[in-house]
CSV table of C-alpha atoms in Angstrom, one decimal:
chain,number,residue,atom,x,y,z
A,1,UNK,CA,14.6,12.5,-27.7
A,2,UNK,CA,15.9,11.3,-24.4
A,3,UNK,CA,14.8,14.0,-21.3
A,4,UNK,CA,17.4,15.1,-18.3
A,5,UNK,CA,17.5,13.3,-15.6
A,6,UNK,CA,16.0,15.0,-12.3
A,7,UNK,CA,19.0,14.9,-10.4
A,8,UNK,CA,22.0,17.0,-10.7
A,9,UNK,CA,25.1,15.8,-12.1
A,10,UNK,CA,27.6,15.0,-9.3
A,11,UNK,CA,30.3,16.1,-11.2
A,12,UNK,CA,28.8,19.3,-11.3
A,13,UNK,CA,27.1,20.0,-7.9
A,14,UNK,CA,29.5,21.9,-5.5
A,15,UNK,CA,30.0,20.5,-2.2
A,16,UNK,CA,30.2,17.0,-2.9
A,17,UNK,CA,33.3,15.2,-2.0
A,18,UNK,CA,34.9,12.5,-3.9
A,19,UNK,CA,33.1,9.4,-4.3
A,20,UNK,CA,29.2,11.9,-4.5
A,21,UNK,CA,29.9,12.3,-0.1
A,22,UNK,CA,28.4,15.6,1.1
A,23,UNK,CA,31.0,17.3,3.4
A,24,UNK,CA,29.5,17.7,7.0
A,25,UNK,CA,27.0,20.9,7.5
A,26,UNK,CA,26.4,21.2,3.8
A,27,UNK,CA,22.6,20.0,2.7
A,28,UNK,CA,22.9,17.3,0.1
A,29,UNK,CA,21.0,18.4,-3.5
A,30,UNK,CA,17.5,17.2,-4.0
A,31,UNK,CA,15.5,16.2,-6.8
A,32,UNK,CA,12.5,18.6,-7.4
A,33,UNK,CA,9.3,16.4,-6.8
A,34,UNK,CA,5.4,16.7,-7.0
A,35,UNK,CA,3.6,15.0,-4.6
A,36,UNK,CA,-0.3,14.8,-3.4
A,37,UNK,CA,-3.7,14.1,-5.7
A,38,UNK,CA,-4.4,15.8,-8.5
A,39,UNK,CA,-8.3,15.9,-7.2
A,40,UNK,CA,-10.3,15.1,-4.2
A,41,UNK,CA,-11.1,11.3,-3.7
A,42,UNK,CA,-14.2,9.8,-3.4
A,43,UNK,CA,-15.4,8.5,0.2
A,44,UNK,CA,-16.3,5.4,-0.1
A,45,UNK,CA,-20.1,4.3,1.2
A,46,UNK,CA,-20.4,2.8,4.7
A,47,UNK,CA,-23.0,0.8,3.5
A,48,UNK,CA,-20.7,-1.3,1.4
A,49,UNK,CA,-18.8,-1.7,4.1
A,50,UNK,CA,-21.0,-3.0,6.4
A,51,UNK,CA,-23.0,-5.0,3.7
A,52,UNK,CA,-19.5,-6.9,3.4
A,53,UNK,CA,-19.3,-7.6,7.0
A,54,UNK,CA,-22.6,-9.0,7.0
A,55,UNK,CA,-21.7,-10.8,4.3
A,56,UNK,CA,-18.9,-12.0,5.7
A,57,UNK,CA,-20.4,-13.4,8.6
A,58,UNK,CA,-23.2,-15.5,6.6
A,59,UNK,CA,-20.8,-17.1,4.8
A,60,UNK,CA,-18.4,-17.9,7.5
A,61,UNK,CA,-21.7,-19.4,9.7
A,62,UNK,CA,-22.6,-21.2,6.7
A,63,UNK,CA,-19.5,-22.7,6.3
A,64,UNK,CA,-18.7,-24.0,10.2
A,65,UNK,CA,-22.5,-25.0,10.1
A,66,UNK,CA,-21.4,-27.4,7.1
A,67,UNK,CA,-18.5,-28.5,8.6
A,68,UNK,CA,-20.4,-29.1,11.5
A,69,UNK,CA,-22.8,-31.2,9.6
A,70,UNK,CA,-20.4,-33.3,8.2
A,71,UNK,CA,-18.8,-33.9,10.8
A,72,UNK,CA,-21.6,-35.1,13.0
A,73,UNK,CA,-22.3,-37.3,10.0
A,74,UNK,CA,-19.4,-38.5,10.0
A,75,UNK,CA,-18.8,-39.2,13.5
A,76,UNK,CA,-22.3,-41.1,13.6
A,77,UNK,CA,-23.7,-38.5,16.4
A,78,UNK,CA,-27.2,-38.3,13.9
């Protein structure tokens, strides 16, 4: 079973011109839509997000303090 298309037929709307133009003042047809959630949304905790953050910021001090390391190493400053 194949289902209608939303739009309307063109060949069938009045006040299109040739080629599906809308003359000028007339409203163009519109497809019939539903938008929006079907139920509320959760919040999300502010504790993940900061727990991220600090997170975050471990592992990017980690990381410069290695490349830091090596570096020094490699450089012969210890």
């Amino acid at each position: 079973m194949t289902a209608t298309p939303p739009d309307p037929d063109p060949d069938r709307t009045p006040g299109l011109e040739e080629g599906s133009g809308v003359r000028q003042g007339d409203t163009p047809p519109d497809s019939a839509q539903t938008s929006g959630l079907s139920h509320d949304q959760p919040i999300p905790s502010k504790a993940t997000s900061v727990g991220f953050l600090i997170a975050t910021a471990v592992l990017t001090l980690l990381i410069a303090g290695l490349i830091v390391a090596l570096g020094g190493n490699l450089f012969g400053l210890w």
